[in-house]
Coordinates of N, CA and C in Angstrom, one line a residue:
X1 N 86.5 108.7 47.5 CA 87.3 108.8 49.1 C 86.5 107.3 49.8
X2 N 86.9 107.1 51.3 CA 86.2 106.8 51.8 C 84.7 106.8 52.2
X3 N 84.0 106.0 52.0 CA 82.1 105.9 52.2 C 81.6 106.5 54.0
X4 N 80.7 107.4 54.2 CA 81.0 107.2 55.9 C 79.9 106.5 55.8
X5 N 79.7 107.3 57.5 CA 78.2 106.4 57.7 C 77.4 106.5 57.3
X6 N 76.4 107.1 56.8 CA 75.4 108.0 55.9 C 75.4 106.2 54.7
X7 N 76.0 106.5 54.3 CA 77.1 105.2 53.0 C 76.4 103.4 53.9
X8 N 77.0 103.9 54.6 CA 77.4 102.3 55.5 C 76.6 102.1 56.6
X9 N 75.7 102.7 57.1 CA 74.5 102.3 58.2 C 74.2 103.5 57.1
X10 N 73.7 103.9 56.9 CA 71.9 104.4 56.4 C 70.8 104.3 58.0
X11 N 69.9 105.8 58.6 CA 69.7 105.7 59.5 C 68.5 104.7 58.8
X12 N 68.0 104.0 60.0 CA 66.3 102.9 60.0 C 65.7 104.3 60.2
X13 N 65.4 105.3 60.8 CA 64.8 106.1 61.0 C 64.8 107.4 61.4
X14 N 64.5 108.5 60.5 CA 64.5 110.4 61.2 C 63.1 110.7 61.6
X15 N 63.4 111.2 62.7 CA 61.7 111.6 63.4 C 62.7 112.5 64.5
X16 N 61.5 113.2 64.3 CA 60.6 115.1 65.3 C 60.3 114.3 66.6
X17 N 61.1 115.2 68.0 CA 60.4 115.7 68.9 C 59.7 116.7 68.8
X18 N 59.4 116.9 69.2 CA 58.6 118.0 69.9 C 59.4 118.7 71.3
X19 N 60.2 119.3 70.5 CA 61.2 120.0 72.5 C 61.0 121.6 72.8
X20 N 61.0 120.9 74.4 CA 60.9 121.9 74.9 C 61.6 123.6 74.6
X21 N 61.2 124.5 74.4 CA 61.7 125.7 74.4 C 62.5 126.3 75.5
X22 N 62.1 127.2 75.9 CA 62.5 127.3 77.5 C 61.8 125.9 79.1
X23 N 63.0 125.8 78.8 CA 62.8 124.4 80.0 C 62.1 125.1 81.6
X24 N 63.3 125.9 81.1 CA 63.7 126.7 83.0 C 62.3 127.7 83.3
X25 N 60.6 127.8 82.1 CA 59.9 129.0 82.3 C 59.0 128.6 82.9
X26 N 58.4 128.6 83.8 CA 57.1 128.2 84.7 C 56.0 128.2 83.2
X27 N 55.7 129.4 82.6 CA 54.5 130.4 81.8 C 54.3 129.4 80.2
X28 N 55.8 129.4 79.9 CA 55.6 128.9 78.6 C 55.4 127.7 78.3
X29 N 55.3 127.3 76.9 CA 54.4 126.3 77.1 C 55.1 126.1 75.5
X30 N 56.1 127.0 74.4 CA 56.3 126.6 73.2 C 57.8 125.4 73.1
X31 N 57.0 125.1 72.1 CA 57.6 123.8 71.0 C 58.4 124.2 70.4
X32 N 59.4 123.3 69.9 CA 59.8 123.1 68.0 C 60.4 121.6 67.2
X33 N 60.3 122.5 66.5 CA 60.2 120.4 66.5 C 62.3 120.4 66.1
X34 N 62.6 119.0 66.9 CA 64.5 119.0 67.2 C 64.5 117.2 66.0
X35 N 65.2 117.7 65.7 CA 64.9 116.0 64.6 C 66.4 115.1 65.6
X36 N 65.3 114.1 64.5 CA 66.9 112.9 65.9 C 66.4 111.9 64.6
X37 N 68.0 111.0 64.7 CA 68.3 110.1 63.8 C 68.3 108.1 64.6
X38 N 68.3 107.4 63.9 CA 68.1 106.0 64.9 C 68.8 105.4 63.5
X39 N 69.7 104.5 63.7 CA 70.0 103.4 63.2 C 69.5 102.3 64.6
X40 N 69.3 101.2 64.3 CA 68.3 100.5 65.5 C 69.2 98.8 64.5
X41 N 69.8 98.4 63.5 CA 69.6 97.1 62.8 C 71.0 96.4 64.1
X42 N 71.6 97.0 64.5 CA 72.3 96.2 65.3 C 71.8 94.9 67.2
X43 N 70.5 96.6 67.2 CA 69.7 96.9 67.9 C 69.5 95.0 68.3
X44 N 69.2 94.8 69.8 CA 68.9 93.9 69.9 C 67.3 92.7 70.1
X45 N 67.4 91.6 69.7 CA 65.9 91.8 69.8 C 64.1 92.3 70.9
X46 N 65.1 92.1 71.4 CA 63.3 92.0 72.4 C 64.0 93.9 73.1
X47 N 64.8 94.3 72.6 CA 64.3 95.6 72.6 C 65.0 96.6 74.0
X48 N 65.7 95.5 74.6 CA 66.4 96.5 75.6 C 68.4 96.4 75.9
X49 N 68.3 96.3 75.0 CA 69.5 96.3 74.4 C 70.4 98.2 74.9
X50 N 71.9 98.2 75.2 CA 71.9 100.3 75.5 C 71.8 100.8 74.9
X51 N 71.6 102.2 74.9 CA 71.7 103.2 73.9 C 73.2 103.7 73.7
X52 N 73.4 104.1 72.3 CA 74.7 105.3 71.7 C 74.3 106.1 71.6
X53 N 74.3 107.3 72.7 CA 74.2 108.3 72.6 C 74.3 109.9 71.7
X54 N 74.5 110.4 70.3 CA 75.4 111.0 70.3 C 74.4 112.8 71.2
X55 N 75.6 113.4 71.0 CA 75.2 114.9 71.7 C 75.7 115.5 70.0
X56 N 74.5 116.3 68.9 CA 74.6 116.7 68.2 C 75.7 118.8 68.5
X57 N 76.6 118.8 67.9 CA 76.9 119.4 68.1 C 76.8 120.9 67.1
X58 N 77.3 122.2 66.5 CA 76.7 123.1 66.3 C 77.1 122.8 64.2
X59 N 76.5 122.0 64.2 CA 76.1 122.5 62.3 C 74.1 120.4 62.2
X60 N 74.5 119.9 60.7 CA 73.6 119.7 60.9 C 73.5 118.1 61.3
X61 N 72.5 117.3 61.6 CA 73.0 116.1 63.0 C 73.7 114.8 61.9
X62 N 73.6 115.1 60.2 CA 74.0 114.3 59.1 C 75.0 114.1 59.2
X63 N 75.9 115.4 59.6 CA 77.6 115.6 59.1 C 78.4 115.0 60.4
X64 N 77.6 115.1 61.3 CA 78.2 114.2 62.3 C 77.6 113.0 62.7
X65 N 76.6 113.0 61.7 CA 76.6 111.0 62.0 C 77.2 110.7 60.9
X66 N 77.5 111.1 59.9 CA 78.3 110.9 58.4 C 80.1 110.9 58.4
X67 N 79.9 111.2 59.5 CA 82.0 110.8 59.9 C 81.7 111.0 61.9
X68 N 80.8 109.6 62.1 CA 80.9 108.9 63.6 C 80.7 107.7 63.8
X69 N 82.1 107.0 63.0 CA 82.5 105.0 62.3 C 82.4 105.0 63.5
X70 N 82.3 105.0 65.0 CA 83.4 104.8 65.7 C 82.0 103.9 66.9
X71 N 81.0 103.9 66.7 CA 80.1 105.0 67.3 C 79.1 102.8 66.8
X72 N 78.9 103.2 64.7 CA 78.8 102.0 64.6 C 79.3 100.6 64.9
X73 N 80.7 100.5 64.9 CA 82.0 99.9 65.4 C 81.0 99.4 66.7
X74 N 80.6 99.4 67.3 CA 80.6 99.3 69.3 C 79.5 99.1 69.4
X75 N 78.0 99.8 68.7 CA 76.6 98.9 68.4 C 76.9 97.3 68.0
X76 N 77.9 97.2 67.0 CA 78.0 96.0 66.0 C 78.0 95.4 67.2
X77 N 79.8 95.3 68.5 CA 80.0 94.4 68.9 C 79.1 94.1 70.9
X78 N 77.9 95.1 71.4 CA 77.4 95.8 72.5 C 75.9 95.4 71.7
X79 N 75.8 95.6 70.3 CA 73.9 94.6 70.4 C 73.3 96.2 71.0
X80 N 73.2 97.5 69.7 CA 73.0 98.5 70.7 C 72.2 98.7 69.5
X81 N 71.9 100.1 70.0 CA 70.5 101.2 69.1 C 71.6 102.8 69.1
X82 N 72.2 103.5 67.6 CA 72.4 104.5 68.5 C 71.5 105.2 68.0
X83 N 71.9 106.9 68.6 CA 70.3 107.8 68.5 C 71.7 108.5 68.0
X84 N 71.3 109.8 67.9 CA 71.9 111.3 67.7 C 71.0 111.9 67.1
X85 N 71.0 113.3 68.2 CA 70.0 114.6 68.6 C 70.5 115.5 68.4
X86 N 69.7 116.4 67.2 CA 70.5 117.8 66.9 C 70.3 118.9 67.9
X87 N 71.2 119.3 67.7 CA 72.0 121.1 68.8 C 70.5 121.3 68.3
X88 N 70.2 122.6 69.1 CA 69.0 123.6 68.9 C 69.4 124.6 68.2
X89 N 68.5 125.4 67.1 CA 69.0 126.3 66.3 C 70.4 126.1 65.5
X90 N 70.4 124.2 65.1 CA 70.5 123.9 63.6 C 70.2 123.2 63.0
X91 N 70.6 122.5 62.0 CA 69.9 121.1 60.5 C 69.1 122.6 60.3
X92 N 67.7 121.3 59.9 CA 66.4 121.3 60.7 C 65.6 121.5 61.5
X93 N 66.6 121.6 63.0 CA 65.7 122.0 64.6 C 65.5 123.6 65.1
X94 N 65.3 124.3 63.6 CA 65.6 125.8 64.8 C 64.1 126.5 64.8
X95 N 64.3 126.9 66.5 CA 63.5 126.9 66.8 C 61.9 128.4 65.8
X96 N 63.2 129.4 65.1 CA 62.4 130.4 64.8 C 63.5 130.7 63.3
X97 N 61.9 131.5 62.6 CA 62.5 132.0 60.9 C 63.0 132.7 61.1
X98 N 63.0 133.9 62.2 CA 64.3 135.1 62.2 C 65.1 134.9 63.6
X99 N 66.0 135.2 63.4 CA 67.6 134.9 63.9 C 67.5 136.7 65.1
X100 N 67.7 136.9 66.0 CA 68.0 138.3 66.4 C 68.2 138.2 68.3
X101 N 68.2 139.4 68.2 CA 69.3 138.8 70.0 C 68.6 138.3 71.5
X102 N 66.9 138.5 70.7 CA 65.3 137.3 71.3 C 65.5 136.9 70.8
X103 N 66.0 136.3 70.2 CA 65.7 134.7 70.4 C 66.6 133.5 69.6
X104 N 68.0 134.1 69.7 CA 68.7 133.5 70.7 C 68.8 133.3 71.9
X105 N 68.2 134.3 72.3 CA 68.6 133.9 74.1 C 68.3 132.5 74.7
X106 N 67.8 131.2 73.6 CA 66.9 130.1 74.2 C 68.4 129.7 73.9
X107 N 69.5 129.6 72.3 CA 70.7 129.5 72.8 C 71.2 129.6 73.2
X108 N 71.5 128.7 74.5 CA 72.4 128.4 75.7 C 72.6 126.4 75.4
X109 N 73.4 126.0 76.5 CA 74.4 125.5 76.7 C 73.6 124.3 78.0
X110 N 72.5 125.5 79.2 CA 71.8 124.6 79.4 C 70.6 123.8 79.2
X111 N 70.6 125.1 78.0 CA 68.6 124.2 77.5 C 69.2 123.1 76.4
X112 N 70.7 123.5 76.1 CA 70.6 122.1 75.1 C 70.9 120.4 76.1
X113 N 71.4 120.7 76.7 CA 71.5 118.8 77.7 C 70.1 118.6 78.6
X114 N 69.5 119.9 78.1 CA 67.7 119.2 79.2 C 66.8 119.2 77.9
X115 N 67.2 119.7 77.0 CA 66.7 118.6 76.0 C 67.5 117.7 75.2
X116 N 68.1 117.4 75.7 CA 68.2 115.8 75.9 C 68.2 114.5 77.2
X117 N 68.0 116.1 78.1 CA 67.7 114.2 78.8 C 65.9 115.2 79.4
X118 N 65.6 115.9 78.9 CA 63.0 115.4 78.2 C 63.8 114.3 77.5
X119 N 65.1 114.2 75.9 CA 64.4 113.6 75.2 C 64.7 112.1 75.6
X120 N 65.7 111.5 76.2 CA 66.1 110.3 77.7 C 64.9 109.5 78.1
X121 N 63.9 110.6 78.7 CA 63.1 110.5 79.6 C 62.8 109.8 78.9
X122 N 61.9 110.0 78.2 CA 60.7 109.5 76.5 C 61.6 108.2 76.7
X123 N 62.3 107.8 76.4 CA 63.3 106.9 75.8 C 62.1 105.6 75.5
X124 N 61.5 105.3 76.5 CA 60.6 104.3 76.1 C 59.9 104.5 74.8
X125 N 58.4 105.7 74.8 CA 57.7 106.4 74.0 C 58.7 106.3 72.3
X126 N 60.1 107.1 72.4 CA 60.5 108.0 71.2 C 61.3 106.3 70.9
X127 N 61.7 106.0 71.3 CA 62.9 104.7 70.7 C 61.9 103.7 70.7
X128 N 60.9 103.1 71.6 CA 60.9 102.0 71.5 C 61.2 100.7 73.1
X129 N 62.2 101.1 73.5 CA 62.6 100.7 74.8 C 61.8 99.2 75.2
X130 N 62.1 98.8 76.2 CA 61.6 97.7 77.0 C 61.6 98.8 78.2
X131 N 60.8 98.6 79.1 CA 60.1 99.3 79.5 C 61.0 98.9 81.0
X132 N 60.8 98.2 81.4 CA 62.3 96.9 82.5 C 63.2 98.9 82.7
X133 N 63.3 98.5 84.1 CA 63.8 99.9 84.9 C 65.6 99.3 83.6
X134 N 66.3 98.3 84.2 CA 67.8 97.9 84.0 C 67.8 98.3 82.6
X135 N 66.7 98.7 81.4 CA 66.6 97.9 80.0 C 67.2 99.4 79.4
X136 N 68.3 99.3 78.3 CA 68.6 100.7 77.3 C 69.1 101.3 78.2
X137 N 69.9 100.4 78.5 CA 70.8 101.4 79.7 C 71.7 102.6 78.0
X138 N 72.1 104.0 78.7 CA 72.5 104.8 77.9 C 74.2 105.0 77.6
X139 N 74.6 104.8 77.3 CA 76.1 106.3 77.5 C 76.0 106.7 76.4
X140 N 75.7 108.1 76.7 CA 77.1 108.7 75.3 C 78.3 109.5 75.4
X141 N 78.0 110.3 74.1 CA 78.7 110.1 73.4 C 79.2 111.6 72.5
X142 N 80.3 112.7 72.2 CA 80.1 113.8 71.7 C 81.8 113.9 71.5
X143 N 81.4 114.4 70.6 CA 83.3 115.9 70.2 C 83.8 116.3 70.3
X144 N 84.2 117.3 71.0 CA 84.8 118.5 71.2 C 83.7 119.2 71.5
X145 N 83.3 120.4 71.3 CA 81.3 121.0 71.7 C 80.7 119.4 72.7
X146 N 80.6 119.3 71.8 CA 80.1 118.3 72.0 C 80.0 117.1 72.6
X147 N 81.5 116.5 72.9 CA 82.0 115.9 74.0 C 82.0 117.0 75.1
X148 N 81.8 118.5 75.2 CA 82.1 119.4 76.8 C 80.9 119.1 77.0
X149 N 79.1 118.7 76.4 CA 77.6 118.4 75.9 C 78.4 116.2 77.0
X150 N 78.9 116.9 76.4 CA 78.9 114.8 77.4 C 79.0 115.0 79.0
X151 N 80.4 115.6 78.8 CA 80.8 115.7 80.1 C 79.7 116.7 81.9
X152 N 79.0 117.6 80.8 CA 78.5 118.3 82.4 C 76.5 117.8 82.1
X153 N 76.8 117.2 80.6 CA 75.9 116.1 81.3 C 75.2 115.1 82.5
X154 N 76.7 114.5 82.5 CA 77.1 113.4 82.8 C 77.0 113.8 84.3
X155 N 77.0 115.6 84.3 CA 77.5 116.2 86.0 C 76.2 116.7 86.5
X156 N 75.2 117.0 85.0 CA 74.0 117.4 85.6 C 72.8 116.2 85.7
X157 N 72.6 115.1 84.6 CA 72.2 115.2 85.1 C 72.4 113.6 85.3
X158 N 73.1 112.4 86.0 CA 74.2 111.4 86.3 C 72.7 109.9 86.2
X159 N 71.4 110.3 87.5 CA 70.9 109.1 86.7 C 69.9 108.7 85.4
X160 N 70.3 109.9 84.1 CA 69.7 109.3 82.8 C 70.6 108.6 82.0
X161 N 72.0 108.5 82.1 CA 72.5 108.1 81.8 C 74.2 106.8 82.4
X162 N 74.7 105.3 81.7 CA 74.7 105.0 82.4 C 76.7 105.9 82.3
X163 N 77.3 106.1 81.9 CA 78.6 106.5 81.3 C 78.1 107.5 79.8
X164 N 79.7 107.8 80.3 CA 79.6 108.8 78.2 C 81.1 108.4 78.4
X165 N 81.1 109.4 77.1 CA 83.7 109.7 76.8 C 82.9 110.3 75.4
X166 N 83.4 111.8 76.2 CA 84.3 113.2 75.3 C 84.9 112.9 75.6
X167 N 84.9 112.9 73.5 CA 86.4 113.5 73.1 C 86.8 114.4 72.7
X168 N 87.4 115.1 72.8 CA 89.2 116.5 72.9 C 87.9 117.0 73.4
X169 N 87.5 116.5 74.6 CA 86.1 118.2 74.8 C 87.5 118.9 76.2
X170 N 87.7 119.7 75.6 CA 88.4 121.3 76.5 C 87.0 122.3 77.7
X171 N 86.6 121.0 78.8 CA 86.4 121.6 79.8 C 86.3 122.6 80.5
X172 N 87.5 122.2 80.7 CA 88.3 122.9 81.6 C 89.3 124.3 81.6
X173 N 89.3 124.3 79.7 CA 89.5 125.5 79.2 C 88.8 126.6 79.0
X174 N 88.9 128.0 79.4 CA 88.4 129.5 79.5 C 89.5 130.5 79.2
X175 N 89.5 131.5 78.7 CA 90.1 132.5 78.3 C 91.1 133.2 79.8
X176 N 92.0 133.0 80.1 CA 92.4 133.8 80.7 C 92.8 133.4 82.3
X177 N 93.1 132.1 82.2 CA 93.4 130.6 83.0 C 94.0 130.5 82.4
X178 N 95.1 130.3 81.5 CA 96.4 130.6 81.3 C 96.6 128.7 80.8
X179 N 94.9 128.4 80.5 CA 95.7 127.0 80.5 C 96.1 126.2 79.3
X180 N 95.8 127.4 78.1 CA 96.4 126.6 76.5 C 97.9 126.1 76.5
X181 N 98.8 126.2 77.8 CA 100.5 125.9 77.0 C 100.3 124.5 76.5
X182 N 99.1 123.8 78.7 CA 99.7 122.4 79.4 C 98.3 121.2 78.4
X183 N 97.5 123.0 77.6 CA 95.9 121.9 76.2 C 97.2 121.5 75.9
X184 N 98.4 122.4 74.9 CA 98.9 122.0 73.9 C 100.2 121.1 73.8
X185 N 100.6 121.3 74.7 CA 101.7 119.6 75.4 C 101.0 118.2 75.6
X186 N 99.6 118.4 75.7 CA 99.5 116.8 76.0 C 99.5 116.4 74.8
X187 N 98.7 117.0 73.1 CA 98.1 117.1 72.2 C 99.4 116.8 71.1
X188 N 100.8 117.8 71.6 CA 101.8 117.3 70.8 C 103.0 116.3 71.5
X189 N 102.6 115.1 72.5 CA 103.1 114.6 73.8 C 101.9 113.3 73.0
X190 N 101.1 113.6 72.4 CA 99.9 112.4 71.5 C 100.4 111.6 70.3
X191 N 100.6 113.3 69.4 CA 101.0 113.3 67.4 C 102.7 112.9 68.3
X192 N 103.6 112.9 69.1 CA 105.0 112.8 69.3 C 105.4 111.0 70.0
X193 N 103.9 110.8 70.2 CA 104.1 109.0 70.6 C 103.7 108.5 69.6
X194 N 102.9 108.6 68.4 CA 102.6 108.4 67.6 C 103.4 108.0 66.4
X195 N 103.8 109.4 66.1 CA 105.6 110.0 65.3 C 105.8 111.0 65.9
X196 N 107.3 110.9 65.7 CA 107.7 112.4 65.7 C 108.0 113.1 64.9
X197 N 108.0 112.5 63.7 CA 108.4 113.5 62.1 C 107.2 113.7 61.9
X198 N 105.6 113.5 62.3 CA 104.5 113.2 62.8 C 104.5 115.0 63.4
X199 N 105.1 115.0 64.4 CA 105.1 116.3 65.8 C 105.5 117.5 65.2
X200 N 107.0 117.0 64.9 CA 108.0 117.7 63.9 C 106.9 119.2 63.0
X201 N 106.9 118.0 61.9 CA 106.0 118.7 61.0 C 104.5 119.9 61.5
X202 N 104.3 119.7 62.3 CA 102.6 120.1 62.9 C 103.7 121.4 63.7
X203 N 104.6 121.5 64.0 CA 105.5 123.1 65.7 C 105.8 123.5 64.9
X204 N 105.9 122.7 63.2 CA 106.7 123.8 61.8 C 105.8 125.1 60.9
X205 N 105.0 124.1 60.9 CA 103.7 124.4 60.3 C 103.1 125.2 61.8
X206 N 102.6 125.1 62.8 CA 102.0 126.0 64.1 C 102.9 127.0 63.7
X207 N 104.3 126.7 63.9 CA 105.7 128.0 64.2 C 105.2 129.4 62.7
X208 N 105.6 128.4 61.3 CA 104.6 128.9 60.3 C 103.9 130.0 60.2
X209 N 102.4 129.7 60.4 CA 101.1 130.8 60.5 C 102.0 131.6 61.3
X210 N 102.5 131.1 62.5 CA 102.9 133.0 63.9 C 103.3 133.6 63.2
X211 N 104.4 133.1 62.7 CA 105.2 133.8 61.4 C 104.5 135.1 60.3
X212 N 103.9 134.2 59.7 CA 103.2 134.2 58.8 C 102.3 136.4 59.3
X213 N 100.7 136.1 60.4 CA 100.4 136.3 61.3 C 101.3 138.3 61.7
X214 N 102.2 137.8 62.4 CA 103.3 139.5 62.5 C 103.0 139.9 62.0
X215 N 102.8 140.0 60.5 CA 102.9 141.0 58.9 C 102.2 141.1 58.6
X216 N 101.8 142.4 57.9 CA 100.1 142.0 57.0 C 100.6 141.6 55.8
X217 N 102.0 141.7 55.0 CA 102.3 140.6 54.2 C 101.7 138.7 54.4
X218 N 102.0 138.8 55.7 CA 102.1 137.2 56.0 C 100.4 137.1 56.2
X219 N 99.6 138.2 56.9 CA 98.7 138.0 56.6 C 97.7 137.7 55.3
X220 N 97.6 137.8 55.2 CA 97.5 138.5 53.4 C 97.6 136.6 52.9
X221 N 99.0 136.8 52.8 CA 99.4 135.2 52.5 C 98.3 133.5 53.3
X222 N 98.3 134.2 54.2 CA 97.4 133.4 54.6 C 96.2 133.4 53.9
X223 N 95.5 134.4 54.2 CA 94.3 135.0 53.8 C 93.4 134.3 52.0
X224 N 94.9 133.6 51.3 CA 94.7 133.3 50.0 C 94.7 132.6 50.4
X225 N 95.8 131.7 51.2 CA 95.7 129.8 50.8 C 94.4 129.0 52.2
X226 N 94.1 130.1 53.1 CA 93.2 129.4 53.2 C 91.2 130.1 53.5
X227 N 91.5 131.4 52.1 CA 90.2 131.6 51.2 C 89.4 131.3 51.8
X228 N 90.4 132.5 53.2 CA 89.2 132.9 54.4 C 88.1 134.7 53.6
X229 N 87.5 134.1 54.2 CA 85.7 135.2 53.5 C 86.5 137.1 53.1
X230 N 87.1 137.3 54.7 CA 87.6 138.8 53.8 C 89.1 138.8 55.2
X231 N 89.7 140.0 54.0 CA 91.5 140.4 55.5 C 91.0 139.4 56.7
X232 N 92.4 138.9 57.3 CA 93.1 138.8 58.3 C 93.5 140.7 58.9
X233 N 92.6 140.4 60.3 CA 93.3 141.7 60.9 C 94.3 142.0 61.7
X234 N 95.0 142.0 62.7 CA 96.1 142.3 63.2 C 96.4 141.2 64.2
X235 N 94.5 141.5 65.2 CA 95.0 140.9 66.1 C 94.2 139.4 65.2
X236 N 94.0 139.3 65.0 CA 93.6 137.7 64.5 C 94.6 136.5 63.5
X237 N 95.3 137.8 63.4 CA 97.1 136.3 63.4 C 97.7 137.7 64.4
X238 N 97.8 138.1 65.0 CA 98.9 137.6 66.7 C 97.9 136.3 67.1
X239 N 97.2 136.5 67.5 CA 96.0 135.0 68.2 C 96.9 133.5 67.5
X240 N 97.0 133.8 66.3 CA 97.0 132.9 65.4 C 98.5 131.9 65.5

């Protein structure tokens, strides 16, 4: 298949930063190693060009690096450095050997946003940026959950970035608010605009999933087709 960014643009730097475990404690100074990847072959020689910063999602950072080709295309055009920070508790950036209710309490959106804020505040030392106040303007990127982090980061820490691109980020979509139909309609409209056949095929598939989910036999068939780890419950089938 088509090679990913790890093959086409292998990181020029793989490093770790000592990240603060609890950014909101006045007493704890505990840290953990947080991984980040850098690609700077397109960066300006004076080290003042922009930084395209990717918010790691719920997984190892290499997975997102490998599937983020658009960032490298932009880096070529704007002579930018690409930087990707792994999300705490994923990949190699796990603070504790054992995960339980006590150690997982530091896995929050607020802590993840603060990780990025602290990281970008150190861009001169960590990334070799020019010390000029106008150098290394940062644009943040993210998709899905990472896109939500991108949008929230722009609201919480606007002074650290020049802009952000939040892709497929359901920032304002929460259970019980009945906004899912509008999100669904917008998604289907996008498919319809590019291919009516594609939109009809997707609609047919979703209808089929919902129909199968209503019966025990149908749920067994879905479990077989999708090779789920266990049987699908009635509730799972209904929600599908």
